[in-house]
């Protein structure tokens, strides 16, 4: 006892000293940072003081498709931008949309947004960010136009594949990881599209009307996290209008929310050709005009007309200075004035390719596996039928602005041949044919998509009969999942439903793989086909990843980042008839009930719920508890659980923590995602997982007081592995 007390005292002193030093170091780092910031601001002021008005304005509009002029005499370099978000786009001609035909711009192509979100693994978003940053630097780019983080509001949204999810929390976690990593490579992100760009139909003229509450709870959190947590250096204003004003000149969005509330100090740029005025846009906080459809760059809104507006006193010069400061700030942050110490970049290294593979492999969602038909034991079978246009189609090079000139793209058929062709006979049949021969992304691409080709189906049935196992690669392509156009319906195109039904009748050992980036109707096949795997657009490693999942080398661990409805009219915007709006106005009448918030609150059974995905192994969740029962409003809820891999394979489960507020003065969704973690477990292994939720994150936005409100009372924490499979609950109360 006597010996113990002095020992404890010493430990206490050591701990206090350590804490002191940690705080001291953190404090010093903070002081250094603010010194650097003030030096940087001083340099910015000095540069601006030496500029003519013409020079200032030259920094506020492009001088070509993707560049903004520098000012040589002041040592200010040209700013180079490139499209993303899932790869660095090939070099485009300075003054037209043609490709420059470089030989050094073949990039790593990652699986697009919905696939990345389906991994539910922010670490992979971070890895992607690092690769994109390195490749952007290799190409001497300063800004990469991504991530795309708009909410998936309708299954038909043309850009759903580029975006991430219907849930703002999942979007936030993935976006913050992507942004921090990418920017650590001295490249700025451009978070797009600010804001409420949730459809492509009339995207450049539609006026979005949404309640303040839904705006704050659903459409804004991703952007808020991207700016306040991710520290995004640039933001891209969307094409659409928001409550009557274009996003690029919307005082409320750009001054009040982005600048004032989020404290954004970077560059707000237009989308390409999304500027409409000079004075209004300038006063409401826009900094940079890109892509305007006027040949003479001097005649753009933020060129000579801006100089004139300043001269006429319509725009104070201080407003121009503020914009120039924002541009210079991004240049400093990305070390454009410090080339010697700037990231040099790398292109398409094996590490980059591995990162693309990992994302594709972790994204695949196993939707159904009756009779455990998957994984396929390729050592035990003699033949396999590979059917479907998507077995051989490459997708990286399509989708419009996000198209990537991939260094290579492995198709599923190529990968299966390469991995198993030596021992297994592979019988290929096309099964269905893509109808359009237009460049993908044309509005005519979706024409004739209900065409059923019986000749191709009969060929497919024949090879199915002759094979031990059948794998059909179906789904969509970028005639459907594309910028500029929404899908016309949610159907599987080109008679695929009939194909899948007929083939399964011929050989019940059939697996369907859906290659798509947005919801499609599976009602015609779920009861007929035993196994369904959703493999997304898998980027350049698509084939290798899906082959490894099918063979069991990799255990599927992806989860749906959106609800998969049985039919379109189940989904909120369509149930209420407000997509894509009338007379160029779209009212978001479903309000806060977007995605699973609608399905769960209204008790509508979807085809497959948000967060859902199976594995080749099994997991159980146990010992779910919180550190306290009663919390104050500023507390953090520390929740804990045990998860066990009960099967015989290594695998990963995404534990999802939803919260509901059963008694509230306003309507609250049945449940909302507040925390999640992807946990990797060996067979038989158990891990303890900690999930934290701030009590303040249980708030709703109160329109009356214009503030966030946590009402005292009971909340239910619901733990599960999809929004519809809750296995444990804990009640807590807030004082
Ligand atoms: C898209 C943007 C893209 C830009 C430049 C626009 O049409 O909406 O996302 O970054 O073009 O290609």
Short mmCIF file of N, CA, C and O in Angstrom, two decimals, residues 333-433:
data_model
loop_
_atom_site.label_atom_id
_atom_site.label_comp_id
_atom_site.label_asym_id
_atom_site.label_seq_id
_atom_site.Cartn_x
_atom_site.Cartn_y
_atom_site.Cartn_z
N UNK A 333 -2.70 28.00 -50.87
CA UNK A 333 -2.98 26.73 -50.17
C UNK A 333 -2.47 25.54 -50.98
O UNK A 333 -2.07 24.53 -50.41
N UNK A 334 -2.55 25.64 -52.30
CA UNK A 334 -2.10 24.51 -53.12
C UNK A 334 -0.63 24.67 -53.53
O UNK A 334 -0.15 23.99 -54.42
N UNK A 335 0.06 25.58 -52.87
CA UNK A 335 1.49 25.82 -53.07
C UNK A 335 1.85 26.18 -54.50
O UNK A 335 2.91 25.80 -55.00
N UNK A 336 0.99 26.92 -55.15
CA UNK A 336 1.31 27.32 -56.52
C UNK A 336 2.45 28.32 -56.57
O UNK A 336 3.06 28.52 -57.61
N UNK A 337 2.72 28.97 -55.41
CA UNK A 337 3.84 29.91 -55.37
C UNK A 337 5.10 29.26 -54.80
O UNK A 337 6.06 29.93 -54.48
N UNK A 338 5.03 27.95 -54.65
CA UNK A 338 6.14 27.25 -54.00
C UNK A 338 6.38 25.94 -54.75
O UNK A 338 6.39 24.86 -54.16
N UNK A 339 6.53 26.05 -56.06
CA UNK A 339 6.62 24.86 -56.92
C UNK A 339 7.71 23.88 -56.45
O UNK A 339 7.54 22.67 -56.58
N UNK A 340 8.81 24.41 -55.92
CA UNK A 340 9.91 23.54 -55.53
C UNK A 340 9.47 22.52 -54.48
O UNK A 340 9.92 21.38 -54.47
N UNK A 341 8.59 22.96 -53.60
CA UNK A 341 8.16 22.06 -52.53
C UNK A 341 6.79 21.44 -52.79
O UNK A 341 6.21 20.81 -51.91
N UNK A 342 6.29 21.64 -53.97
CA UNK A 342 4.94 21.16 -54.25
C UNK A 342 4.96 19.70 -54.67
O UNK A 342 5.94 19.22 -55.25
N UNK A 343 3.88 19.00 -54.37
CA UNK A 343 3.72 17.60 -54.80
C UNK A 343 3.99 17.50 -56.30
O UNK A 343 3.41 18.25 -57.09
N UNK A 344 4.83 16.54 -56.67
CA UNK A 344 5.20 16.43 -58.10
C UNK A 344 4.20 15.54 -58.84
O UNK A 344 4.03 15.66 -60.05
N UNK A 345 3.62 14.63 -58.12
CA UNK A 345 2.63 13.76 -58.75
C UNK A 345 3.19 12.51 -59.36
O UNK A 345 4.40 12.37 -59.57
N UNK A 346 2.27 11.57 -59.59
CA UNK A 346 2.61 10.27 -60.19
C UNK A 346 1.42 9.87 -61.02
O UNK A 346 0.30 10.29 -60.75
N UNK A 347 1.66 9.02 -61.98
CA UNK A 347 0.54 8.61 -62.83
C UNK A 347 0.43 7.11 -62.86
O UNK A 347 1.43 6.41 -63.13
N UNK A 348 -0.77 6.63 -62.57
CA UNK A 348 -1.07 5.24 -62.85
C UNK A 348 -0.08 4.22 -62.31
O UNK A 348 0.26 3.26 -63.01
N UNK A 349 0.34 4.41 -61.10
CA UNK A 349 1.28 3.45 -60.49
C UNK A 349 0.50 2.19 -60.10
O UNK A 349 -0.74 2.23 -59.98
N UNK A 350 1.19 1.08 -59.86
CA UNK A 350 0.50 -0.13 -59.38
C UNK A 350 -0.32 0.16 -58.12
O UNK A 350 -1.40 -0.39 -57.94
N UNK A 351 0.20 1.08 -57.28
CA UNK A 351 -0.53 1.42 -56.05
C UNK A 351 -1.87 2.11 -56.40
O UNK A 351 -2.89 1.87 -55.77
N UNK A 352 -1.82 2.96 -57.40
CA UNK A 352 -3.05 3.64 -57.84
C UNK A 352 -4.06 2.61 -58.35
O UNK A 352 -5.26 2.68 -58.06
N UNK A 353 -3.54 1.67 -59.13
CA UNK A 353 -4.45 0.67 -59.71
C UNK A 353 -5.04 -0.22 -58.62
O UNK A 353 -6.20 -0.62 -58.68
N UNK A 354 -4.23 -0.49 -57.60
CA UNK A 354 -4.71 -1.32 -56.48
C UNK A 354 -5.82 -0.58 -55.73
O UNK A 354 -6.80 -1.19 -55.29
N UNK A 355 -5.65 0.73 -55.60
CA UNK A 355 -6.68 1.52 -54.90
C UNK A 355 -8.00 1.45 -55.68
O UNK A 355 -9.08 1.32 -55.09
N UNK A 356 -7.90 1.51 -57.01
CA UNK A 356 -9.12 1.42 -57.83
C UNK A 356 -9.74 0.03 -57.68
O UNK A 356 -10.97 -0.11 -57.56
N UNK A 357 -8.90 -0.99 -57.65
CA UNK A 357 -9.40 -2.37 -57.47
C UNK A 357 -10.10 -2.50 -56.12
O UNK A 357 -11.21 -3.04 -56.03
N UNK A 358 -9.46 -2.00 -55.06
CA UNK A 358 -10.03 -2.14 -53.72
C UNK A 358 -11.41 -1.49 -53.63
O UNK A 358 -12.32 -2.04 -53.00
N UNK A 359 -11.55 -0.32 -54.24
CA UNK A 359 -12.85 0.35 -54.20
C UNK A 359 -13.90 -0.50 -54.92
O UNK A 359 -15.01 -0.67 -54.43
N UNK A 360 -13.53 -1.02 -56.09
CA UNK A 360 -14.50 -1.83 -56.84
C UNK A 360 -14.86 -3.09 -56.06
O UNK A 360 -16.03 -3.48 -56.00
N UNK A 361 -13.86 -3.70 -55.43
CA UNK A 361 -14.11 -4.95 -54.71
C UNK A 361 -14.97 -4.72 -53.47
O UNK A 361 -15.85 -5.51 -53.16
N UNK A 362 -14.72 -3.60 -52.78
CA UNK A 362 -15.51 -3.34 -51.56
C UNK A 362 -16.88 -2.73 -51.86
O UNK A 362 -17.72 -2.61 -50.97
N UNK A 363 -17.09 -2.31 -53.10
CA UNK A 363 -18.36 -1.67 -53.43
C UNK A 363 -19.46 -2.69 -53.73
O UNK A 363 -20.64 -2.43 -53.49
N UNK A 364 -19.07 -3.84 -54.26
CA UNK A 364 -20.08 -4.79 -54.76
C UNK A 364 -21.05 -5.20 -53.66
O UNK A 364 -20.64 -5.55 -52.55
N UNK A 365 -22.33 -5.14 -53.97
CA UNK A 365 -23.37 -5.45 -52.98
C UNK A 365 -24.05 -6.76 -53.38
O UNK A 365 -24.62 -6.87 -54.47
N UNK A 366 -23.99 -7.72 -52.49
CA UNK A 366 -24.67 -9.00 -52.73
C UNK A 366 -26.12 -8.84 -52.28
O UNK A 366 -26.40 -8.68 -51.10
N UNK A 367 -27.04 -8.85 -53.25
CA UNK A 367 -28.44 -8.58 -52.92
C UNK A 367 -29.20 -9.85 -52.57
O UNK A 367 -30.15 -9.83 -51.79
N UNK A 368 -28.81 -10.93 -53.17
CA UNK A 368 -29.58 -12.17 -52.98
C UNK A 368 -28.67 -13.34 -53.28
O UNK A 368 -27.88 -13.28 -54.22
N UNK A 369 -28.81 -14.40 -52.48
CA UNK A 369 -27.94 -15.57 -52.71
C UNK A 369 -28.65 -16.83 -52.27
O UNK A 369 -28.21 -17.53 -51.36
N UNK A 370 -29.79 -17.14 -52.94
CA UNK A 370 -30.59 -18.30 -52.54
C UNK A 370 -29.81 -19.58 -52.81
O UNK A 370 -29.20 -19.73 -53.86
N UNK A 371 -29.85 -20.47 -51.85
CA UNK A 371 -29.16 -21.75 -52.00
C UNK A 371 -27.64 -21.60 -52.03
O UNK A 371 -26.93 -22.49 -52.48
N UNK A 372 -27.17 -20.46 -51.53
CA UNK A 372 -25.72 -20.18 -51.53
C UNK A 372 -25.06 -20.56 -52.85
O UNK A 372 -24.01 -21.19 -52.89
N UNK A 373 -25.68 -20.13 -53.91
CA UNK A 373 -25.14 -20.45 -55.24
C UNK A 373 -23.82 -19.71 -55.47
O UNK A 373 -22.96 -20.16 -56.20
N UNK A 374 -23.68 -18.59 -54.79
CA UNK A 374 -22.39 -17.89 -54.80
C UNK A 374 -21.65 -18.20 -53.50
O UNK A 374 -22.30 -18.39 -52.47
N UNK A 375 -20.35 -18.18 -53.44
CA UNK A 375 -19.45 -18.01 -54.59
C UNK A 375 -19.41 -19.25 -55.50
O UNK A 375 -19.69 -20.36 -55.04
N UNK A 376 -19.04 -19.02 -56.73
CA UNK A 376 -18.92 -20.11 -57.68
C UNK A 376 -17.56 -20.77 -57.46
O UNK A 376 -16.54 -20.09 -57.43
N UNK A 377 -17.57 -22.09 -57.29
CA UNK A 377 -16.30 -22.79 -57.13
C UNK A 377 -15.78 -23.17 -58.52
O UNK A 377 -16.15 -24.19 -59.09
N UNK A 378 -14.94 -22.32 -59.08
CA UNK A 378 -14.46 -22.52 -60.45
C UNK A 378 -13.57 -23.76 -60.58
O UNK A 378 -13.33 -24.23 -61.68
N UNK A 379 -13.10 -24.27 -59.42
CA UNK A 379 -12.29 -25.50 -59.49
C UNK A 379 -13.16 -26.71 -59.71
O UNK A 379 -12.69 -27.77 -60.11
N UNK A 380 -14.45 -26.56 -59.40
CA UNK A 380 -15.32 -27.74 -59.45
C UNK A 380 -16.21 -27.77 -60.69
O UNK A 380 -16.89 -28.77 -60.92
N UNK A 381 -16.26 -26.68 -61.44
CA UNK A 381 -17.14 -26.69 -62.61
C UNK A 381 -16.33 -26.87 -63.89
O UNK A 381 -15.13 -26.58 -63.94
N UNK A 382 -17.06 -27.34 -64.91
CA UNK A 382 -16.36 -27.57 -66.19
C UNK A 382 -16.64 -26.43 -67.16
O UNK A 382 -15.83 -26.12 -68.03
N UNK A 383 -17.82 -25.80 -66.99
CA UNK A 383 -18.17 -24.76 -67.96
C UNK A 383 -19.00 -23.66 -67.30
O UNK A 383 -19.72 -23.90 -66.34
N UNK A 384 -18.86 -22.47 -67.85
CA UNK A 384 -19.67 -21.35 -67.36
C UNK A 384 -20.16 -20.55 -68.57
O UNK A 384 -19.40 -20.35 -69.53
N UNK A 385 -21.43 -20.16 -68.51
CA UNK A 385 -21.95 -19.29 -69.57
C UNK A 385 -21.83 -17.85 -69.09
O UNK A 385 -22.28 -17.52 -67.98
N UNK A 386 -21.20 -17.01 -69.87
CA UNK A 386 -21.13 -15.58 -69.56
C UNK A 386 -22.02 -14.89 -70.59
O UNK A 386 -21.78 -14.98 -71.79
N UNK A 387 -23.05 -14.22 -70.07
CA UNK A 387 -24.06 -13.64 -70.96
C UNK A 387 -24.22 -12.15 -70.67
O UNK A 387 -24.15 -11.74 -69.50
N UNK A 388 -24.47 -11.38 -71.70
CA UNK A 388 -24.84 -9.98 -71.48
C UNK A 388 -23.86 -8.98 -72.06
O UNK A 388 -22.64 -9.18 -72.02
N UNK A 389 -24.42 -7.92 -72.57
CA UNK A 389 -23.62 -6.84 -73.17
C UNK A 389 -22.63 -6.25 -72.16
O UNK A 389 -21.52 -5.87 -72.52
N UNK A 390 -23.04 -6.19 -70.89
CA UNK A 390 -22.14 -5.60 -69.90
C UNK A 390 -20.98 -6.52 -69.50
O UNK A 390 -20.12 -6.12 -68.73
N UNK A 391 -20.97 -7.73 -70.04
CA UNK A 391 -19.80 -8.60 -69.80
C UNK A 391 -18.62 -8.09 -70.60
O UNK A 391 -17.47 -8.36 -70.25
N UNK A 392 -18.90 -7.37 -71.67
CA UNK A 392 -17.81 -6.93 -72.56
C UNK A 392 -17.74 -5.42 -72.72
O UNK A 392 -16.86 -4.91 -73.39
N UNK A 393 -18.69 -4.70 -72.14
CA UNK A 393 -18.73 -3.25 -72.37
C UNK A 393 -17.81 -2.52 -71.39
O UNK A 393 -17.77 -2.82 -70.20
N UNK A 394 -17.10 -1.52 -71.92
CA UNK A 394 -16.27 -0.67 -71.05
C UNK A 394 -17.05 0.61 -70.75
O UNK A 394 -17.71 1.14 -71.63
N UNK A 395 -16.94 1.09 -69.52
CA UNK A 395 -17.76 2.23 -69.12
C UNK A 395 -16.96 3.48 -68.73
O UNK A 395 -17.54 4.55 -68.59
N UNK A 396 -15.65 3.33 -68.49
CA UNK A 396 -14.90 4.48 -67.96
C UNK A 396 -14.98 5.69 -68.88
O UNK A 396 -15.02 6.83 -68.42
N UNK A 397 -15.02 5.46 -70.18
CA UNK A 397 -14.93 6.57 -71.12
C UNK A 397 -16.24 7.25 -71.43
O UNK A 397 -16.35 7.96 -72.44
N UNK A 398 -17.26 7.06 -70.59
CA UNK A 398 -18.56 7.66 -70.90
C UNK A 398 -19.16 8.32 -69.67
O UNK A 398 -18.65 8.19 -68.56
N UNK A 399 -20.29 9.02 -69.88
CA UNK A 399 -20.97 9.69 -68.77
C UNK A 399 -20.86 11.21 -68.86
O UNK A 399 -21.31 11.94 -68.01
N UNK A 400 -20.22 11.70 -69.90
CA UNK A 400 -19.96 13.13 -70.18
C UNK A 400 -18.82 13.68 -69.33
O UNK A 400 -17.74 13.13 -69.41
N UNK A 401 -19.06 14.72 -68.51
CA UNK A 401 -17.88 15.40 -67.95
C UNK A 401 -17.03 14.50 -67.05
O UNK A 401 -15.87 14.78 -66.82
N UNK A 402 -17.60 13.41 -66.55
CA UNK A 402 -16.80 12.54 -65.67
C UNK A 402 -16.13 11.41 -66.44
O UNK A 402 -15.55 10.51 -65.84
N UNK A 403 -16.21 11.45 -67.77
CA UNK A 403 -15.61 10.34 -68.53
C UNK A 403 -14.08 10.37 -68.40
O UNK A 403 -13.47 11.44 -68.34
N UNK A 404 -13.51 9.19 -68.33
CA UNK A 404 -12.07 9.06 -68.10
C UNK A 404 -11.44 8.28 -69.24
O UNK A 404 -11.98 7.26 -69.68
N UNK A 405 -10.29 8.76 -69.69
CA UNK A 405 -9.49 7.96 -70.62
C UNK A 405 -8.65 7.05 -69.74
O UNK A 405 -7.59 7.44 -69.23
N UNK A 406 -9.17 5.85 -69.50
CA UNK A 406 -8.50 4.95 -68.56
C UNK A 406 -7.29 4.31 -69.24
O UNK A 406 -7.31 4.03 -70.43
N UNK A 407 -6.25 4.07 -68.44
CA UNK A 407 -5.06 3.42 -68.99
C UNK A 407 -5.46 2.06 -69.55
O UNK A 407 -4.97 1.62 -70.59
N UNK A 408 -6.35 1.39 -68.84
CA UNK A 408 -6.92 0.13 -69.32
C UNK A 408 -8.24 -0.05 -68.59
O UNK A 408 -8.50 0.63 -67.58
N UNK A 409 -9.08 -0.90 -69.09
CA UNK A 409 -10.29 -1.26 -68.34
C UNK A 409 -10.55 -2.74 -68.58
O UNK A 409 -10.75 -3.17 -69.71
N UNK A 410 -10.52 -3.50 -67.52
CA UNK A 410 -10.72 -4.95 -67.63
C UNK A 410 -12.22 -5.23 -67.57
O UNK A 410 -12.89 -4.88 -66.60
N UNK A 411 -12.75 -5.85 -68.59
CA UNK A 411 -14.17 -6.19 -68.57
C UNK A 411 -14.35 -7.50 -67.80
O UNK A 411 -13.40 -8.28 -67.63
N UNK A 412 -15.58 -7.79 -67.37
CA UNK A 412 -15.81 -9.04 -66.66
C UNK A 412 -15.42 -10.28 -67.48
O UNK A 412 -14.77 -11.20 -66.96
N UNK A 413 -15.75 -10.28 -68.76
CA UNK A 413 -15.41 -11.46 -69.57
C UNK A 413 -13.91 -11.66 -69.65
O UNK A 413 -13.40 -12.77 -69.49
N UNK A 414 -13.18 -10.54 -69.86
CA UNK A 414 -11.71 -10.65 -69.93
C UNK A 414 -11.15 -11.22 -68.63
O UNK A 414 -10.28 -12.09 -68.65
N UNK A 415 -11.66 -10.71 -67.51
CA UNK A 415 -11.11 -11.14 -66.22
C UNK A 415 -11.42 -12.62 -65.97
O UNK A 415 -10.56 -13.38 -65.52
N UNK A 416 -12.64 -13.03 -66.29
CA UNK A 416 -13.02 -14.42 -66.04
C UNK A 416 -12.21 -15.37 -66.93
O UNK A 416 -11.73 -16.41 -66.49
N UNK A 417 -12.01 -14.95 -68.16
CA UNK A 417 -11.19 -15.77 -69.08
C UNK A 417 -9.77 -15.89 -68.54
O UNK A 417 -9.19 -16.96 -68.52
N UNK A 418 -9.25 -14.72 -68.12
CA UNK A 418 -7.86 -14.70 -67.68
C UNK A 418 -7.67 -15.53 -66.40
O UNK A 418 -6.71 -16.26 -66.25
N UNK A 419 -8.65 -15.45 -65.50
CA UNK A 419 -8.49 -16.13 -64.22
C UNK A 419 -8.85 -17.61 -64.28
O UNK A 419 -8.28 -18.43 -63.57
N UNK A 420 -9.88 -17.95 -65.07
CA UNK A 420 -10.39 -19.33 -65.01
C UNK A 420 -10.42 -20.04 -66.36
O UNK A 420 -10.78 -21.21 -66.45
N UNK A 421 -10.05 -19.30 -67.41
CA UNK A 421 -10.18 -19.84 -68.77
C UNK A 421 -9.36 -21.11 -69.02
O UNK A 421 -9.72 -21.92 -69.88
N UNK A 422 -8.28 -21.30 -68.28
CA UNK A 422 -7.43 -22.46 -68.54
C UNK A 422 -8.12 -23.76 -68.14
O UNK A 422 -7.93 -24.79 -68.76
N UNK A 423 -8.97 -23.69 -67.10
CA UNK A 423 -9.57 -24.94 -66.63
C UNK A 423 -11.08 -25.01 -66.87
O UNK A 423 -11.68 -26.08 -66.75
N UNK A 424 -11.71 -23.90 -67.17
CA UNK A 424 -13.17 -23.90 -67.31
C UNK A 424 -13.54 -23.43 -68.72
O UNK A 424 -12.97 -22.44 -69.22
N UNK A 425 -14.48 -24.13 -69.34
CA UNK A 425 -14.90 -23.73 -70.69
C UNK A 425 -15.84 -22.51 -70.55
O UNK A 425 -16.82 -22.56 -69.79
N UNK A 426 -15.54 -21.46 -71.26
CA UNK A 426 -16.35 -20.24 -71.14
C UNK A 426 -17.18 -20.07 -72.40
O UNK A 426 -16.65 -19.94 -73.51
N UNK A 427 -18.50 -20.10 -72.23
CA UNK A 427 -19.41 -19.95 -73.36
C UNK A 427 -20.04 -18.56 -73.30
O UNK A 427 -20.85 -18.28 -72.42
N UNK A 428 -19.68 -17.72 -74.22
CA UNK A 428 -20.21 -16.35 -74.19
C UNK A 428 -21.39 -16.18 -75.15
O UNK A 428 -21.39 -16.70 -76.26
N UNK A 429 -22.40 -15.46 -74.67
CA UNK A 429 -23.49 -15.04 -75.57
C UNK A 429 -23.85 -13.60 -75.22
O UNK A 429 -23.90 -13.25 -74.03
N UNK A 430 -24.12 -12.80 -76.22
CA UNK A 430 -24.35 -11.38 -75.92
C UNK A 430 -25.65 -11.13 -75.17
O UNK A 430 -25.75 -10.22 -74.36
N UNK A 431 -26.69 -11.88 -75.47
CA UNK A 431 -27.93 -11.83 -74.69
C UNK A 431 -28.85 -10.66 -75.00
O UNK A 431 -30.06 -10.82 -75.14
N UNK A 432 -28.31 -9.50 -75.06
CA UNK A 432 -29.10 -8.30 -75.41
C UNK A 432 -28.15 -7.30 -76.04
O UNK A 432 -26.93 -7.40 -75.88
N UNK A 433 -28.76 -6.35 -76.74
CA UNK A 433 -27.90 -5.41 -77.46
C UNK A 433 -28.22 -3.98 -77.07
O UNK A 433 -29.39 -3.59 -77.02
#
